[in-house]
Amino acid sequence: MSVLEQFSLQGRVALVTGAGRGLGRAMAVAFAEAGASVICAARTAADVETSAELCNATAGQGLAAICDVGNADQREAAVKLATERFGRLDVLVNNAGGAYPNDPLNTSTADFDRDFHFNVTTALAMSQLCLPQLREHQGSIINISSAAARYAQAGFSSYSTVKAALSQLTRSLAADFAPAVRVNGIAPGSILTDALGQFLDQETQQKMADLTPMKRLGRAEDIAAAALYLASPAAAWVTGKILEIDGGAEASTWPF
């Protein structure tokens, strides 16, 4: 197999949650460009339909699935759609997640539980649903964690904790599912998506870039390239790892 063939997803089927925008859309399109058929799953119909259209404009295919990962019925429907339309499932990307900055003294236990469920519990649930297909096809799971999981930074006690839990779930599931299914994660640093951009003006963006050794914020395509590697045969001997894609930052670049 040539080097380029090792990065091909021809004939593979991937399901990407949170694929309506940002990192999820970029990963879905990258997989399709590599030849995969991709289930683009997210809550907003217009967003996932656009993502699917972008996938269909490549060498692969895209299919939209309305899926709130917090809804068990919608999780099951998204997985069923993949197997019924494409006959298999090779890659699961647990990308849906996130949490706002928080003050720990004013964070209710209900809010903390909500963040944990959204980021960690749903990733476990999706992995459980997909595991039979992934085992049959020697597939892989990719969990999208965060650089915040290893930083000590004020104002992120909820987000950093749940992402750290997701990173550890990744390592644990890798041990549980090996050798049939690989489980890896990506810990993005500061990526300039709509989710982050809503908090930043040009001045704060520049401050964050200055705090990053590579002197720029990340792009969604930076994460998509890492996800393609982990999903492809090129990473056949990689499991239980968290790829840190953060421009070299070893501390928070949050400027506030």
CSV table of C-alpha atoms in Angstrom, one decimal, residues 22-230:
chain,number,residue,atom,x,y,z
A,22,GLY,CA,-17.1,24.1,12.7
A,23,LEU,CA,-14.8,21.2,13.4
A,24,GLY,CA,-17.5,18.6,12.7
A,25,ARG,CA,-18.2,19.9,9.3
A,26,ALA,CA,-14.5,20.2,8.4
A,27,MET,CA,-13.9,16.6,9.5
A,28,ALA,CA,-16.9,15.3,7.6
A,29,VAL,CA,-15.8,17.0,4.4
A,30,ALA,CA,-12.2,15.8,4.8
A,31,PHE,CA,-13.4,12.2,5.2
A,32,ALA,CA,-15.6,12.6,2.1
A,33,GLU,CA,-12.6,14.0,0.2
A,34,ALA,CA,-10.7,10.9,1.1
A,35,GLY,CA,-13.5,8.8,-0.4
A,36,ALA,CA,-15.7,8.0,2.6
A,37,SER,CA,-19.5,8.0,2.8
A,38,VAL,CA,-20.3,10.3,5.8
A,39,ILE,CA,-23.4,10.6,8.0
A,40,CYS,CA,-23.4,14.3,9.0
A,41,ALA,CA,-25.3,14.3,12.3
A,42,ALA,CA,-26.3,17.4,14.3
A,43,ARG,CA,-29.4,19.1,15.7
A,44,THR,CA,-30.1,21.7,13.0
A,45,ALA,CA,-31.5,20.5,9.7
A,46,ALA,CA,-30.2,23.3,7.5
A,47,ASP,CA,-26.7,23.0,8.9
A,48,VAL,CA,-26.3,19.2,8.4
A,49,GLU,CA,-27.9,19.4,5.0
A,50,THR,CA,-25.3,22.0,4.0
A,51,SER,CA,-22.5,19.8,5.4
A,52,ALA,CA,-23.9,16.8,3.4
A,53,GLU,CA,-24.0,18.9,0.3
A,54,LEU,CA,-20.4,19.8,0.7
A,55,CYS,CA,-19.5,16.1,1.2
A,56,ASN,CA,-21.4,15.2,-2.0
A,57,ALA,CA,-19.3,17.7,-4.0
A,58,THR,CA,-16.2,15.6,-3.2
A,59,ALA,CA,-15.1,12.1,-4.1
A,60,GLY,CA,-17.3,10.7,-1.3
A,61,GLN,CA,-20.8,11.0,-0.2
A,62,GLY,CA,-22.7,12.8,2.5
A,63,LEU,CA,-26.0,12.1,4.2
A,64,ALA,CA,-27.7,14.4,6.7
A,65,ALA,CA,-29.1,13.1,10.0
A,66,ILE,CA,-31.0,15.2,12.5
A,67,CYS,CA,-29.4,14.1,15.8
A,68,ASP,CA,-29.3,15.6,19.2
A,69,VAL,CA,-26.8,13.3,20.9
A,70,GLY,CA,-28.7,13.8,24.2
A,71,ASN,CA,-31.7,12.0,22.7
A,72,ALA,CA,-31.4,8.3,22.8
A,73,ASP,CA,-33.9,7.7,20.0
A,74,GLN,CA,-32.1,10.1,17.7
A,75,ARG,CA,-28.7,8.5,18.5
A,76,GLU,CA,-30.1,5.1,17.5
A,77,ALA,CA,-31.7,6.6,14.3
A,78,ALA,CA,-28.4,8.1,13.2
A,79,VAL,CA,-26.6,4.8,13.6
A,80,LYS,CA,-29.4,2.9,11.9
A,81,LEU,CA,-29.3,5.3,9.0
A,82,ALA,CA,-25.6,4.6,8.4
A,83,THR,CA,-26.1,0.9,8.3
A,84,GLU,CA,-29.3,0.9,6.3
A,85,ARG,CA,-28.0,3.3,3.6
A,86,PHE,CA,-24.4,2.2,3.4
A,87,GLY,CA,-24.4,-1.3,4.9
A,88,ARG,CA,-21.6,-0.7,7.4
A,89,LEU,CA,-19.9,1.7,9.8
A,90,ASP,CA,-16.2,2.1,10.1
A,91,VAL,CA,-15.5,5.4,11.9
A,92,LEU,CA,-17.4,7.2,14.7
A,93,VAL,CA,-16.4,10.7,15.6
A,94,ASN,CA,-17.8,11.9,18.9
A,95,ASN,CA,-17.5,15.7,18.2
A,96,ALA,CA,-20.7,17.1,19.7
A,97,GLY,CA,-20.0,18.8,23.0
A,98,GLY,CA,-18.9,21.9,24.6
A,99,ALA,CA,-19.6,24.1,27.6
A,100,TYR,CA,-19.5,27.8,28.4
A,101,PRO,CA,-17.0,29.4,30.8
A,102,ASN,CA,-18.3,29.2,34.3
A,103,ASP,CA,-17.8,30.5,37.9
A,104,PRO,CA,-17.5,27.4,40.1
A,105,LEU,CA,-19.2,29.1,43.0
A,106,ASN,CA,-22.2,29.8,40.9
A,107,THR,CA,-22.4,26.6,39.0
A,108,SER,CA,-25.3,24.4,40.0
A,109,THR,CA,-24.8,20.6,40.2
A,110,ALA,CA,-27.5,20.3,37.6
A,111,ASP,CA,-25.5,22.5,35.2
A,112,PHE,CA,-22.3,20.5,35.9
A,113,ASP,CA,-24.2,17.2,35.3
A,114,ARG,CA,-25.6,18.6,32.1
A,115,ASP,CA,-22.1,19.4,30.8
A,116,PHE,CA,-20.8,16.0,31.8
A,117,HIS,CA,-23.7,14.3,30.1
A,118,PHE,CA,-23.3,16.3,26.9
A,119,ASN,CA,-19.6,15.7,26.5
A,120,VAL,CA,-18.9,12.4,28.1
A,121,THR,CA,-22.0,10.3,28.6
A,122,THR,CA,-23.2,10.8,25.1
A,123,ALA,CA,-19.8,9.8,23.7
A,124,LEU,CA,-20.0,6.5,25.7
A,125,ALA,CA,-23.6,5.9,24.5
A,126,MET,CA,-22.7,6.5,20.8
A,127,SER,CA,-19.6,4.2,21.2
A,128,GLN,CA,-21.8,1.5,22.6
A,129,LEU,CA,-24.3,1.8,19.8
A,130,CYS,CA,-21.6,1.7,17.1
A,131,LEU,CA,-19.4,-1.0,18.6
A,132,PRO,CA,-20.9,-4.1,16.9
A,133,GLN,CA,-20.4,-2.5,13.4
A,134,LEU,CA,-17.0,-1.1,14.3
A,135,ARG,CA,-15.8,-4.5,15.6
A,136,GLU,CA,-17.0,-6.2,12.4
A,137,HIS,CA,-15.1,-3.9,10.2
A,138,GLN,CA,-12.0,-3.2,12.4
A,139,GLY,CA,-13.0,0.4,12.7
A,140,SER,CA,-12.2,3.3,15.0
A,141,ILE,CA,-13.6,5.9,17.3
A,142,ILE,CA,-12.3,9.5,17.6
A,143,ASN,CA,-13.3,11.6,20.5
A,144,ILE,CA,-12.8,15.4,20.3
A,145,SER,CA,-11.5,16.5,23.6
A,146,SER,CA,-9.7,19.8,24.2
A,147,ALA,CA,-6.4,21.3,25.2
A,148,ALA,CA,-8.3,22.7,28.2
A,149,ALA,CA,-8.3,19.2,29.6
A,150,ARG,CA,-4.7,19.6,30.7
A,151,TYR,CA,-4.6,23.4,31.4
A,152,ALA,CA,-5.2,24.9,34.8
A,153,GLN,CA,-7.2,28.1,33.9
A,154,ALA,CA,-9.7,30.1,35.8
A,155,GLY,CA,-13.3,30.2,34.5
A,156,PHE,CA,-13.3,26.7,32.9
A,157,SER,CA,-13.8,24.3,35.8
A,158,SER,CA,-16.7,22.6,34.1
A,159,TYR,CA,-15.4,22.5,30.5
A,160,SER,CA,-11.9,21.5,31.4
A,161,THR,CA,-13.1,18.7,33.8
A,162,VAL,CA,-15.5,17.1,31.4
A,163,LYS,CA,-13.0,17.2,28.6
A,164,ALA,CA,-10.4,15.6,30.8
A,165,ALA,CA,-12.9,12.9,31.6
A,166,LEU,CA,-13.5,12.4,27.9
A,167,SER,CA,-9.7,12.0,27.3
A,168,GLN,CA,-9.6,9.4,30.0
A,169,LEU,CA,-12.7,7.6,28.7
A,170,THR,CA,-10.8,7.5,25.3
A,171,ARG,CA,-7.8,5.8,26.9
A,172,SER,CA,-10.0,3.4,28.9
A,173,LEU,CA,-12.1,2.4,25.9
A,174,ALA,CA,-9.0,1.8,23.8
A,175,ALA,CA,-7.9,-0.8,26.3
A,176,ASP,CA,-11.4,-2.3,26.4
A,177,PHE,CA,-11.9,-2.5,22.7
A,178,ALA,CA,-8.4,-3.5,21.4
A,179,PRO,CA,-7.4,-5.0,19.1
A,180,ALA,CA,-10.6,-5.0,17.1
A,181,VAL,CA,-11.4,-1.3,17.4
A,182,ARG,CA,-9.0,1.6,17.8
A,183,VAL,CA,-10.0,4.5,20.1
A,184,ASN,CA,-8.2,7.8,20.0
A,185,GLY,CA,-8.8,11.5,20.7
A,186,ILE,CA,-7.8,14.9,19.5
A,187,ALA,CA,-7.2,17.8,21.9
A,188,PRO,CA,-7.6,21.0,19.9
A,189,GLY,CA,-6.1,24.2,21.1
A,190,SER,CA,-7.7,27.6,20.2
A,191,ILE,CA,-9.5,27.0,16.9
A,192,LEU,CA,-11.1,30.0,15.2
A,193,THR,CA,-14.6,28.7,14.7
A,194,ASP,CA,-17.9,30.4,15.2
A,195,ALA,CA,-18.1,28.9,18.6
A,196,LEU,CA,-14.9,30.7,19.7
A,197,GLY,CA,-15.2,33.7,17.5
A,198,GLN,CA,-18.4,34.9,19.2
A,199,PHE,CA,-16.2,35.8,22.2
A,200,LEU,CA,-13.4,37.5,20.3
A,201,ASP,CA,-12.6,40.8,18.5
A,202,GLN,CA,-9.5,41.4,16.4
A,203,GLU,CA,-7.5,42.6,19.4
A,204,THR,CA,-8.2,39.5,21.5
A,205,GLN,CA,-7.6,37.2,18.6
A,206,GLN,CA,-4.2,38.8,18.2
A,207,LYS,CA,-3.5,38.4,21.9
A,208,MET,CA,-4.2,34.7,21.6
A,209,ALA,CA,-2.1,34.3,18.6
A,210,ASP,CA,0.8,36.0,20.4
A,211,LEU,CA,0.5,33.5,23.2
A,212,THR,CA,0.7,30.6,20.8
A,213,PRO,CA,4.2,29.4,19.7
A,214,MET,CA,3.0,29.1,16.0
A,215,LYS,CA,1.7,32.7,16.2
A,216,ARG,CA,-1.8,32.0,14.9
A,217,LEU,CA,-5.0,30.5,16.0
A,218,GLY,CA,-5.9,27.1,14.7
A,219,ARG,CA,-8.2,26.4,11.7
A,220,ALA,CA,-10.8,23.7,11.5
A,221,GLU,CA,-8.8,22.1,8.7
A,222,ASP,CA,-5.9,21.6,11.2
A,223,ILE,CA,-8.2,19.3,13.2
A,224,ALA,CA,-9.7,17.7,10.2
A,225,ALA,CA,-6.3,16.6,9.0
A,226,ALA,CA,-5.5,15.0,12.3
A,227,ALA,CA,-8.9,13.2,12.3
A,228,LEU,CA,-8.3,11.9,8.8
A,229,TYR,CA,-5.0,10.4,10.0
A,230,LEU,CA,-6.6,8.7,13.0
